[in-house]
Amino acid sequence: GQQLNQSPQSMFIQEGEDVSMNCTSSSIFNTWLWYKQEPGEGPVLLIALYKAGELTSNGRLTAQFGITRKDSFLNISASIPSDVGIYFCAGRNSGNTPLVFGKGTRLSVIA
Amino acid sequence: GAVVSQHPSRVICKSGTSVKIECRSLDFQATTMFWYRQFPKQSLMLMATSNEGSKATYEQGVEKDKFLINHASLTLSTLTVTSAHPEDSSFYICSARDGRGRGETQYFGPGTRLLVL
């Protein structure tokens, strides 16, 4: 099925550094969602975006809905060890269609 | 955020037996739930969309007779893996659509790890 292009695939960063990851799509979305998944767990919703250009924060996390509606990014500031996990973007172009997921960004934080 | 529970969290069964996994939305009603399968180090693969009071919609390549879905109430969907085989071993995750608030979002359960011997 359709997938989003999510990058980078993996990141190794030092504790305290900022992180940025993004997703792009060939089609327009009207909803972007960002999730974090830890080993053996289901994805946990971090941020939901519903409007082009929207910038939303959740603690040290900030995500933006691209103005073209074909991309979104997630930033994590001042990373800490518990930020380790896989981050997934997901998008939907209408209310009745299933979410399309990116392949995930695997984040490792070195203390 | 909303809470979605899943039971059991892990199950080991013998080949040929059937396994039922329950997914519940605990603090909201979900007319639509989704069942995903996830292989190690891969993204989530949508298996089917479960609609309350109607038949599930299966994705291409997913056998509806093998993966039976029942969405009998607004807070419960079940996935039954019938005549399980070792290749059905996987991490199964349900998700529920939440239409409250200013936009629809989706919350996931904690997942069920199935091991078929």
mmCIF file of N, CA, C and O in Angstrom, chain B residues 3-5 22-33 52 70-78 94 96:
data_model
loop_
_atom_site.group_PDB
_atom_site.id
_atom_site.type_symbol
_atom_site.label_atom_id
_atom_site.label_comp_id
_atom_site.label_asym_id
_atom_site.label_seq_id
_atom_site.Cartn_x
_atom_site.Cartn_y
_atom_site.Cartn_z
ATOM 1 N N VAL B 3 -7.783 6.138 25.840
ATOM 2 C CA VAL B 3 -7.151 4.883 26.215
ATOM 3 C C VAL B 3 -7.784 3.733 25.448
ATOM 4 O O VAL B 3 -9.019 3.599 25.392
ATOM 5 N N VAL B 4 -6.909 2.916 24.881
ATOM 6 C CA VAL B 4 -7.341 1.709 24.195
ATOM 7 C C VAL B 4 -6.634 0.531 24.857
ATOM 8 O O VAL B 4 -5.402 0.546 25.009
ATOM 9 N N SER B 5 -7.410 -0.452 25.263
ATOM 10 C CA SER B 5 -6.796 -1.623 25.892
ATOM 11 C C SER B 5 -6.862 -2.810 24.946
ATOM 12 O O SER B 5 -7.709 -2.865 24.036
ATOM 13 N N GLU B 22 -8.893 -9.220 22.044
ATOM 14 C CA GLU B 22 -9.911 -8.187 22.268
ATOM 15 C C GLU B 22 -9.287 -6.800 22.275
ATOM 16 O O GLU B 22 -8.186 -6.607 22.793
ATOM 17 N N CYS B 23 -10.025 -5.856 21.730
ATOM 18 C CA CYS B 23 -9.595 -4.460 21.709
ATOM 19 C C CYS B 23 -10.751 -3.614 22.232
ATOM 20 O O CYS B 23 -11.867 -3.697 21.712
ATOM 21 N N ARG B 24 -10.480 -2.816 23.247
ATOM 22 C CA ARG B 24 -11.521 -1.981 23.844
ATOM 23 C C ARG B 24 -11.112 -0.524 23.901
ATOM 24 O O ARG B 24 -9.976 -0.217 24.265
ATOM 25 N N SER B 25 -12.035 0.347 23.548
ATOM 26 C CA SER B 25 -11.829 1.773 23.785
ATOM 27 C C SER B 25 -12.439 2.061 25.151
ATOM 28 O O SER B 25 -13.628 1.845 25.362
ATOM 29 N N LEU B 26 -11.626 2.526 26.087
ATOM 30 C CA LEU B 26 -12.064 2.596 27.481
ATOM 31 C C LEU B 26 -12.819 3.869 27.828
ATOM 32 O O LEU B 26 -13.662 3.865 28.714
ATOM 33 N N ASP B 27 -12.511 4.970 27.182
ATOM 34 C CA ASP B 27 -13.159 6.214 27.587
ATOM 35 C C ASP B 27 -13.791 6.956 26.417
ATOM 36 O O ASP B 27 -14.077 8.161 26.528
ATOM 37 N N PHE B 28 -14.015 6.258 25.322
ATOM 38 C CA PHE B 28 -14.740 6.869 24.218
ATOM 39 C C PHE B 28 -15.353 5.768 23.371
ATOM 40 O O PHE B 28 -14.965 4.609 23.467
ATOM 41 N N GLN B 29 -16.307 6.155 22.570
ATOM 42 C CA GLN B 29 -16.937 5.196 21.677
ATOM 43 C C GLN B 29 -16.276 5.256 20.310
ATOM 44 O O GLN B 29 -16.006 6.340 19.796
ATOM 45 N N ALA B 30 -16.024 4.119 19.763
ATOM 46 C CA ALA B 30 -15.300 4.045 18.496
ATOM 47 C C ALA B 30 -16.123 3.270 17.485
ATOM 48 O O ALA B 30 -16.252 2.049 17.581
ATOM 49 N N THR B 31 -16.683 3.979 16.535
ATOM 50 C CA THR B 31 -17.420 3.283 15.486
ATOM 51 C C THR B 31 -16.483 2.577 14.530
ATOM 52 O O THR B 31 -16.871 1.644 13.842
ATOM 53 N N THR B 32 -15.253 3.031 14.501
ATOM 54 C CA THR B 32 -14.264 2.426 13.612
ATOM 55 C C THR B 32 -13.016 2.052 14.394
ATOM 56 O O THR B 32 -12.467 2.880 15.118
ATOM 57 N N MET B 33 -12.618 0.815 14.249
ATOM 58 C CA MET B 33 -11.372 0.341 14.831
ATOM 59 C C MET B 33 -10.558 -0.304 13.720
ATOM 60 O O MET B 33 -11.099 -0.685 12.683
ATOM 61 N N GLU B 52 -18.371 -0.840 13.475
ATOM 62 C CA GLU B 52 -19.399 -1.295 14.404
ATOM 63 C C GLU B 52 -20.696 -1.612 13.674
ATOM 64 O O GLU B 52 -21.183 -0.791 12.893
ATOM 65 N N ASN B 70 -14.892 -9.049 14.596
ATOM 66 C CA ASN B 70 -16.241 -8.760 15.058
ATOM 67 C C ASN B 70 -16.222 -7.458 15.834
ATOM 68 O O ASN B 70 -15.418 -7.279 16.743
ATOM 69 N N HIS B 71 -17.092 -6.545 15.472
ATOM 70 C CA HIS B 71 -17.156 -5.232 16.144
ATOM 71 C C HIS B 71 -18.581 -5.067 16.645
ATOM 72 O O HIS B 71 -19.386 -4.334 16.088
ATOM 73 N N ALA B 72 -18.874 -5.787 17.715
ATOM 74 C CA ALA B 72 -20.252 -5.921 18.165
ATOM 75 C C ALA B 72 -20.761 -4.724 18.943
ATOM 76 O O ALA B 72 -21.971 -4.539 19.080
ATOM 77 N N SER B 73 -19.866 -3.912 19.478
ATOM 78 C CA SER B 73 -20.317 -2.739 20.240
ATOM 79 C C SER B 73 -19.408 -1.564 19.913
ATOM 80 O O SER B 73 -18.397 -1.717 19.222
ATOM 81 N N LEU B 74 -19.772 -0.403 20.411
ATOM 82 C CA LEU B 74 -19.005 0.806 20.119
ATOM 83 C C LEU B 74 -17.693 0.873 20.882
ATOM 84 O O LEU B 74 -16.914 1.804 20.690
ATOM 85 N N THR B 75 -17.460 -0.098 21.753
ATOM 86 C CA THR B 75 -16.221 -0.072 22.527
ATOM 87 C C THR B 75 -15.415 -1.360 22.423
ATOM 88 O O THR B 75 -14.383 -1.499 23.067
ATOM 89 N N LEU B 76 -15.866 -2.295 21.601
ATOM 90 C CA LEU B 76 -15.179 -3.580 21.548
ATOM 91 C C LEU B 76 -15.097 -4.120 20.132
ATOM 92 O O LEU B 76 -16.092 -4.222 19.425
ATOM 93 N N SER B 77 -13.883 -4.476 19.742
ATOM 94 C CA SER B 77 -13.660 -5.210 18.504
ATOM 95 C C SER B 77 -12.789 -6.413 18.845
ATOM 96 O O SER B 77 -11.905 -6.318 19.698
ATOM 97 N N THR B 78 -13.065 -7.537 18.190
ATOM 98 C CA THR B 78 -12.243 -8.721 18.424
ATOM 99 C C THR B 78 -11.667 -9.227 17.114
ATOM 100 O O THR B 78 -12.302 -9.131 16.060
ATOM 101 N N CYS B 94 -4.245 -3.164 17.790
ATOM 102 C CA CYS B 94 -5.503 -2.561 17.369
ATOM 103 C C CYS B 94 -5.433 -1.052 17.586
ATOM 104 O O CYS B 94 -4.578 -0.541 18.317
ATOM 105 N N ALA B 96 -8.184 2.569 17.608
ATOM 106 C CA ALA B 96 -9.557 3.056 17.576
ATOM 107 C C ALA B 96 -9.579 4.511 17.140
ATOM 108 O O ALA B 96 -8.758 5.317 17.588
#
